[in-house]
Amino acid sequence: MTELRVGLLGLGTIGVGVARILIEQKELISRRLGKEVRLVAAADRDLATDRGLDFSDIRLSDDANDIVTADDVDLVVELIGGYEPARSFVMTALEHGKHVVTANKALIAKHGEELFPVAAEKGLQIGFEAAVGGGIPCMKALREGLAANAIESVYGILNGTCNFILTKMENEGADYADVLKEAQALGYAEADPTFDVEGIDTAQKLSILAAMAFGSKIKFEEVFTEGISKITAADIESAHEMGYRIKLLGIAKPHGAEGEVETVEMRVHPTLVPLASQMAQVSDSYNAVQISGDFVEHTMYFGRGAGERPTASAVVADIMDIASGFPDGIAHLAPPMGFVQSSRRDKPTMPMADTECEYFIRLMVKDKPGVIASVTSILADHRISLEALIQKERHASHNVPIVMLTHETTEGNLQAAISRITGLEAVEEDDVLILRKESAVA
Amino acid sequence: MTELRVGLLGLGTIGVGVARILIEQKELISRRLGKEVRLVAAADRDLATDRGLDFSDIRLSDDANDIVTADDVDLVVELIGGYEPARSFVMTALEHGKHVVTANKALIAKHGEELFPVAAEKGLQIGFEAAVGGGIPCMKALREGLAANAIESVYGILNGTCNFILTKMENEGADYADVLKEAQALGYAEADPTFDVEGIDTAQKLSILAAMAFGSKIKFEEVFTEGISKITAADIESAHEMGYRIKLLGIAKPHGAEGEVETVEMRVHPTLVPLASQMAQVSDSYNAVQISGDFVEHTMYFGRGAGERPTASAVVADIMDIASGFPDGIAHLAPPMGFVQSSRRDKPTMPMADTECEYFIRLMVKDKPGVIASVTSILADHRISLEALIQKERHASHNVPIVMLTHETTEGNLQAAISRITGLEAVEEDDVLILRKESAVA
């Protein structure tokens, strides 16, 4: 029976999960593929810890270089995470003719455009299903399942930490800081939560999804990114009263005449989604991705976005895909980014000022006559019409919260109006929150 | 550039959709694949109707035999539907060395086990993504995306007609017969709706999903099947009061010791699902499939289950998969049923009497003292405990509806109790409805 030999970099949580599947599901995997997948070697700086698995048939090393250059390894699984040394190890593995599977979204988002051409030239595959949406096979759905479609939009709840925090804030009426502490205690948030709560993790994943959807290049640093740290329990309640739930979404859409992708819109921010939508039901640390195409219409993919076992499931799915094409190279696999490397195009990111949205605006104003008139007349000057306006009860501070929902306008126009509004003497500049609304989520 | 030549059987709704994609998305498809997919021939008994597409480069025939034996066709798309002549044409196509893609669930459910070995022996692929879940790439998710998992359960809303009717009955408080008429007028239900509303279509799809999930053989005729035609608006309301929504689900689970699949549970029936579940939000003609695996936990796939464009999207995804492996045969593709043909095993279907469930029981009883006591003491005799019992207002008929929700018991035990209950003089046998409840849907 044909055998694919796997070398594993990193025996942390996910690495142990991958090793566990390759050992425990050995028979299932060969029944599915008609081929063997064998874990031959693994590297980790810490070889002393007992991982509860029988590694007696597996070569262990404390140096990843032993794996990426080994003659008896056909495929390297990179689960070190971060930019370096992950990038160098992956590059060396490719240079030594090894396929690569990784769960590292940071690596793909930042260095993918350097790695993909090397892989393509050498007839090697890079699999990264686990990098976006954890266990959900959404990369495969987008790349292969929806391949007959021009993709019209991608919406994703891509970060379980943020979704856990927002769900708890809503269910308990609690404020951000309190729930963050609880999430940290439960292990759902890091000690330094910036990467998750400020939307950076979501932006990395979105940049990969967008490039795969539209046949463009990955431009993580150009994604407009806002996190959830300014949202209050009162904002969540106001949104709810208006018929919406707040979710941190990554959103990508193509723009151009006659189906040509000319620019790519990419933004990550807290978003109002209709309460009755599928997306609004995605709670706790679950993830979901909605992908719409010109033929298929709306589709959605839901599941665990993180964790040892779900993430390992996605890593091993990639390994099995590559095993299908093995040993004859990857001429028979869908290209990693869903378009053959030579047809991927460098498309500019749409300037955020040009994007169009409906907005949720929360202001704190001094309780004086005429303030609402001043605010609404500035919006009218900018031809921004209102769908709803709620004036809440006065705070202890004698300031009054006002919440508005606008009809569609451009970000540039909205920001110009907001800048005039925050210039009003009666408006507290620090207490302005702008959220965006998406009615098109299914 | 390598070219895959496609011949199309049937220019009905889906056939026109497939032709439309292959013509309109020609450039997109070759940018993705680095290969050309060309529609070279199509057959339909009616060639007179104008389909609004430019067929000038395509050979048209009124005889499908011209396509399935043609030298210049590499892949045959069967969109005739039904058992015969579809089966014969597909068999002839395989015998002539052509890959096959079909949207025909009846064909796969009934004749798949005859067709797959022929395809495997000749190194040919049979694609049928469109046969289950319409545009949703759920076959690919199950076969490839979750390939590292032992599948623990499959739950699906697989028939858009039933889901449309149940959604409308709930939203409008309307009865089955009225909504069916409306659905027929709107084209959502056939003149003879039996195939859809009695669950046969769902059972065909479920039998395919189950065999793919568990590496077993397709046993459509052994699926326990109940439809939605006995459900009343009052039942939907009672379920809602208890925290559930009624959906027609196909359910498949494996049973056996230590992860071995010894028997396969397959049932199609109206099912109570928790109101807050993802599954409960799937409304109108949308479909959804929940697949749970031992590593990935719960995943769900949602989208359009029918219609020209979504179904054509799935058909062309299959064509593109085969084009990826072309012209070197299918050694590099995942096998059609997710397990290599030689490792697929014939597993018995679990007898329905042995399945375990929680039950929703609606009875009509004569308004006399002691009736409820008689009913509940029979249940107690059978060690069936109740989670809830609601006695509704008396009907005009002077009969009183009683609704009960039980804890878990076997179907055999439940049926034995019900048979004693309907033997009571005070119980109207024709007015007994048994629904099943699934708390494990996500």
Coordinates of N, CA and C in Angstrom, one line a residue, chain A residues 23-156:
Chain A
I23 N -2.4 8.3 14.9 CA -2.2 7.0 15.6 C -3.6 6.3 15.8
E24 N -4.6 7.0 16.4 CA -5.8 6.3 16.7 C -6.7 6.0 15.5
Q25 N -6.7 6.8 14.5 CA -7.6 6.6 13.3 C -6.8 5.9 12.2
K26 N -5.7 5.3 12.4 CA -4.9 4.7 11.3 C -5.7 3.9 10.4
E27 N -6.5 3.0 11.0 CA -7.2 2.0 10.2 C -8.3 2.8 9.4
L28 N -9.0 3.7 10.0 CA -10.1 4.5 9.3 C -9.5 5.2 8.1
I29 N -8.3 5.8 8.4 CA -7.7 6.6 7.3 C -7.3 5.7 6.1
S30 N -6.8 4.6 6.4 CA -6.4 3.7 5.2 C -7.7 3.1 4.6
R31 N -8.7 2.9 5.3 CA -10.0 2.4 4.7 C -10.5 3.5 3.7
R32 N -10.4 4.8 4.2 CA -10.9 5.9 3.3 C -10.1 6.0 2.1
L33 N -8.7 6.1 2.3 CA -7.8 6.5 1.2 C -7.3 5.3 0.3
G34 N -7.3 4.1 0.9 CA -6.6 3.0 0.2 C -5.1 3.3 0.2
K35 N -4.7 4.1 1.1 CA -3.2 4.4 1.3 C -3.0 4.5 2.8
E36 N -1.7 4.4 3.2 CA -1.3 4.6 4.6 C -0.8 6.0 4.8
V37 N -1.2 6.6 5.9 CA -0.5 7.8 6.4 C 0.2 7.5 7.7
R38 N 1.5 7.7 7.7 CA 2.3 7.3 8.9 C 3.1 8.4 9.5
L39 N 2.9 8.7 10.8 CA 3.7 9.7 11.5 C 5.0 9.1 11.8
V40 N 6.1 9.6 11.1 CA 7.4 9.0 11.3 C 8.3 9.8 12.3
A41 N 8.0 11.1 12.4 CA 8.9 11.9 13.2 C 8.2 13.1 13.7
A42 N 8.7 13.6 14.9 CA 8.1 14.8 15.5 C 9.2 15.6 16.2
A43 N 9.1 16.9 16.2 CA 10.1 17.7 16.9 C 9.4 18.7 17.8
D44 N 10.0 18.9 19.0 CA 9.5 19.9 19.9 C 10.7 20.2 20.8
R45 N 10.8 21.4 21.3 CA 11.9 21.8 22.2 C 11.8 21.0 23.5
D46 N 10.5 20.7 23.9 CA 10.2 20.0 25.1 C 9.9 18.5 24.8
L47 N 10.8 17.6 25.1 CA 10.5 16.2 24.8 C 10.3 15.5 26.1
A48 N 10.4 16.2 27.2 CA 10.3 15.6 28.6 C 8.8 15.3 29.0
T49 N 7.9 16.2 28.6 CA 6.5 16.1 29.0 C 5.9 14.8 28.4
D50 N 5.1 14.1 29.2 CA 4.4 13.0 28.8 C 3.1 13.4 28.1
R51 N 2.9 13.2 26.8 CA 1.8 13.6 26.1 C 0.6 12.5 26.1
G52 N 0.9 11.4 26.8 CA -0.2 10.4 26.9 C -0.4 9.6 25.6
L53 N 0.6 9.7 24.7 CA 0.5 8.9 23.4 C 1.8 8.0 23.3
D54 N 1.6 6.9 22.6 CA 2.7 6.0 22.4 C 3.6 6.5 21.2
F55 N 4.7 7.1 21.5 CA 5.6 7.6 20.5 C 6.7 6.6 20.2
S56 N 6.6 5.3 20.6 CA 7.7 4.4 20.5 C 8.1 4.2 19.0
D57 N 7.2 4.3 18.1 CA 7.6 4.0 16.7 C 7.9 5.3 16.0
I58 N 8.0 6.4 16.7 CA 8.2 7.7 16.1 C 9.5 8.3 16.5
R59 N 10.3 8.9 15.5 CA 11.5 9.5 15.8 C 11.3 10.9 16.4
L60 N 11.7 11.1 17.6 CA 11.6 12.4 18.3 C 12.8 13.2 18.2
S61 N 12.7 14.5 18.1 CA 13.9 15.3 18.0 C 13.6 16.7 18.7
D62 N 14.6 17.3 19.2 CA 14.3 18.7 19.7 C 14.7 19.7 18.7
D63 N 15.0 19.3 17.5 CA 15.4 20.3 16.5 C 14.6 20.1 15.2
A64 N 13.8 21.1 14.9 CA 12.9 21.0 13.7 C 13.6 20.8 12.4
N65 N 14.9 21.2 12.4 CA 15.7 21.0 11.2 C 15.8 19.5 10.8
D66 N 15.8 18.7 11.8 CA 15.9 17.2 11.6 C 14.8 16.7 10.7
I67 N 13.6 17.4 10.9 CA 12.4 16.9 10.2 C 12.3 17.5 8.8
V68 N 12.5 18.8 8.7 CA 12.3 19.5 7.4 C 13.3 19.1 6.4
T69 N 14.4 18.5 6.8 CA 15.4 18.0 5.8 C 15.5 16.5 5.7
A70 N 14.6 15.8 6.5 CA 14.8 14.3 6.5 C 14.4 13.7 5.2
D71 N 15.1 12.6 4.9 CA 14.8 11.9 3.6 C 13.6 11.1 3.7
D72 N 13.2 10.7 5.0 CA 12.0 9.8 5.1 C 10.7 10.5 5.5
V73 N 10.7 11.8 5.2 CA 9.5 12.6 5.4 C 9.0 13.2 4.1
D74 N 7.7 12.9 3.8 CA 7.1 13.4 2.6 C 6.3 14.7 2.8
L75 N 5.9 14.9 4.0 CA 5.0 16.0 4.3 C 5.3 16.5 5.7
V76 N 5.5 17.8 5.8 CA 5.8 18.4 7.1 C 4.5 19.2 7.6
V77 N 4.1 18.9 8.9 CA 3.0 19.6 9.5 C 3.6 20.7 10.4
E78 N 3.4 21.9 10.1 CA 4.0 23.0 10.9 C 2.9 23.5 11.9
L79 N 3.2 23.3 13.2 CA 2.3 23.7 14.3 C 3.0 24.5 15.4
I80 N 4.1 25.2 14.9 CA 4.8 26.0 15.9 C 4.1 27.3 16.1
G81 N 3.5 27.9 15.0 CA 2.8 29.1 15.1 C 3.7 30.3 15.0
G82 N 3.1 31.5 14.7 CA 3.9 32.8 14.6 C 4.6 32.8 13.3
Y83 N 5.4 33.9 13.2 CA 6.1 34.2 11.9 C 7.4 33.4 11.8
E84 N 8.3 33.6 12.7 CA 9.6 32.9 12.7 C 9.8 32.1 14.0
P85 N 10.4 31.0 14.0 CA 11.1 30.3 12.9 C 10.1 29.5 12.0
A86 N 8.8 29.6 12.1 CA 7.9 28.8 11.3 C 8.1 29.0 9.8
R87 N 8.3 30.3 9.4 CA 8.5 30.6 8.0 C 9.7 29.9 7.5
S88 N 10.8 30.0 8.2 CA 12.1 29.4 7.7 C 11.9 27.9 7.6
F89 N 11.3 27.3 8.6 CA 11.2 25.8 8.6 C 10.3 25.4 7.4
V90 N 9.2 26.1 7.1 CA 8.3 25.8 6.0 C 9.1 25.9 4.7
M91 N 9.8 27.0 4.6 CA 10.6 27.3 3.3 C 11.6 26.2 3.1
T92 N 12.3 25.8 4.2 CA 13.3 24.7 4.0 C 12.6 23.4 3.7
A93 N 11.4 23.1 4.3 CA 10.7 21.9 3.9 C 10.3 21.9 2.4
L94 N 9.8 23.0 1.9 CA 9.5 23.1 0.5 C 10.7 22.9 -0.4
E95 N 11.8 23.5 0.0 CA 13.1 23.4 -0.8 C 13.6 22.0 -0.8
H96 N 13.2 21.2 0.3 CA 13.6 19.8 0.3 C 12.5 18.9 -0.3
G97 N 11.5 19.5 -1.0 CA 10.6 18.7 -1.7 C 9.5 18.1 -0.9
K98 N 9.2 18.8 0.3 CA 8.1 18.2 1.1 C 6.9 19.1 1.1
H99 N 5.7 18.4 1.0 CA 4.4 19.1 1.1 C 4.4 19.7 2.5
V100 N 3.5 20.7 2.7 CA 3.4 21.4 4.0 C 1.9 21.5 4.3
V101 N 1.6 21.2 5.6 CA 0.3 21.5 6.1 C 0.5 22.3 7.4
T102 N -0.3 23.4 7.5 CA -0.1 24.3 8.7 C -1.4 24.8 9.2
A103 N -1.5 25.1 10.5 CA -2.7 25.7 11.1 C -2.4 27.2 11.4
N104 N -1.3 27.7 10.8 CA -0.8 29.0 11.2 C -1.3 30.1 10.3
K105 N -2.3 30.8 10.7 CA -2.9 31.9 9.9 C -2.0 33.1 9.8
A106 N -1.2 33.3 10.8 CA -0.3 34.4 10.8 C 0.7 34.2 9.7
L107 N 1.2 33.0 9.6 CA 2.2 32.6 8.6 C 1.7 32.8 7.2
I108 N 0.5 32.2 6.9 CA -0.1 32.3 5.6 C -0.5 33.8 5.3
A109 N -1.0 34.5 6.2 CA -1.4 35.9 6.0 C -0.2 36.7 5.6
K110 N 0.9 36.6 6.3 CA 2.0 37.4 6.1 C 3.0 36.9 5.1
H111 N 3.2 35.6 5.0 CA 4.2 35.0 4.1 C 3.7 34.1 3.1
G112 N 2.4 34.0 3.0 CA 1.8 33.1 2.0 C 2.3 33.4 0.6
E113 N 2.3 34.7 0.2 CA 2.7 35.1 -1.1 C 4.1 34.8 -1.5
E114 N 4.9 34.6 -0.4 CA 6.3 34.2 -0.7 C 6.4 32.6 -0.8
L115 N 5.5 31.9 -0.1 CA 5.6 30.5 0.0 C 4.9 29.8 -1.2
F116 N 3.7 30.3 -1.6 CA 2.9 29.7 -2.7 C 3.7 29.5 -4.0
P117 N 4.4 30.5 -4.4 CA 5.1 30.3 -5.7 C 6.2 29.3 -5.6
V118 N 6.8 29.2 -4.5 CA 7.9 28.1 -4.3 C 7.2 26.7 -4.4
A119 N 6.1 26.6 -3.7 CA 5.4 25.3 -3.7 C 4.9 25.0 -5.1
A120 N 4.3 25.9 -5.8 CA 3.8 25.7 -7.1 C 4.9 25.3 -8.1
E121 N 6.0 25.9 -8.0 CA 7.2 25.6 -8.9 C 7.7 24.2 -8.6
K122 N 7.6 23.8 -7.4 CA 8.1 22.4 -7.1 C 7.1 21.3 -7.1
G123 N 5.8 21.7 -7.5 CA 4.8 20.7 -7.5 C 4.4 20.2 -6.2
L124 N 4.4 21.1 -5.2 CA 4.1 20.7 -3.8 C 2.8 21.5 -3.4
Q125 N 2.1 20.9 -2.4 CA 0.9 21.5 -1.9 C 1.2 22.1 -0.5
I126 N 0.5 23.3 -0.3 CA 0.5 23.8 1.1 C -1.0 23.8 1.5
G127 N -1.3 23.0 2.6 CA -2.6 23.0 3.1 C -2.8 23.8 4.3
F128 N -3.9 24.5 4.5 CA -4.0 25.4 5.7 C -5.5 25.5 6.0
E129 N -6.2 24.4 5.8 CA -7.6 24.4 6.3 C -7.8 24.8 7.7
A130 N -6.9 24.4 8.6 CA -7.0 24.7 10.0 C -6.8 26.1 10.4
A131 N -6.2 26.9 9.4 CA -5.8 28.3 9.7 C -7.1 29.2 9.8
V132 N -8.2 28.8 9.2 CA -9.4 29.6 9.1 C -10.6 28.7 9.5
G133 N -11.3 29.1 10.6 CA -12.5 28.4 11.0 C -12.2 27.1 11.7
G134 N -11.0 26.9 12.2 CA -10.7 25.7 13.0 C -11.1 24.4 12.3
G135 N -12.0 23.7 12.9 CA -12.4 22.4 12.3 C -13.4 22.5 11.1
I136 N -13.9 23.6 10.9 CA -14.9 23.8 9.8 C -14.2 23.7 8.4
P137 N -14.6 22.8 7.6 CA -14.0 22.6 6.3 C -14.4 23.8 5.3
C138 N -14.2 25.0 5.7 CA -14.7 26.1 4.9 C -13.7 26.5 3.8
M139 N -12.4 26.2 4.0 CA -11.5 26.5 2.9 C -11.8 25.6 1.7
K140 N -12.0 24.3 2.0 CA -12.3 23.4 1.0 C -13.7 23.7 0.3
A141 N -14.6 24.2 1.1 CA -15.9 24.5 0.5 C -15.7 25.7 -0.5
L142 N -15.0 26.7 -0.1 CA -14.7 27.9 -0.9 C -13.9 27.5 -2.1
R143 N -12.8 26.8 -1.9 CA -11.9 26.5 -3.0 C -12.4 25.5 -4.0
E144 N -13.2 24.5 -3.5 CA -13.6 23.4 -4.4 C -15.1 23.3 -4.5
G145 N -15.8 23.3 -3.3 CA -17.3 23.1 -3.4 C -18.0 24.2 -4.1
L146 N -17.5 25.4 -4.0 CA -18.1 26.6 -4.7 C -17.4 27.1 -5.9
A147 N -16.5 26.2 -6.4 CA -15.6 26.6 -7.5 C -16.2 27.1 -8.8
A148 N -17.5 26.7 -9.0 CA -18.2 27.1 -10.2 C -18.8 28.6 -10.1
N149 N -18.6 29.2 -8.9 CA -19.2 30.5 -8.7 C -18.2 31.6 -8.7
A150 N -18.6 32.8 -9.2 CA -18.0 34.0 -8.9 C -18.4 34.4 -7.5
I151 N -17.5 34.5 -6.5 CA -17.9 34.8 -5.1 C -18.4 36.2 -4.9
E152 N -19.5 36.4 -4.3 CA -20.1 37.8 -4.2 C -19.9 38.4 -2.8
S153 N -19.7 37.5 -1.8 CA -19.4 38.1 -0.5 C -19.0 36.9 0.5
V154 N -18.2 37.3 1.4 CA -17.8 36.4 2.5 C -18.0 37.1 3.8
Y155 N -18.7 36.5 4.7 CA -18.9 37.1 6.1 C -18.5 36.0 7.1
G156 N -17.7 36.3 8.1 CA -17.3 35.3 9.0 C -17.2 35.7 10.4

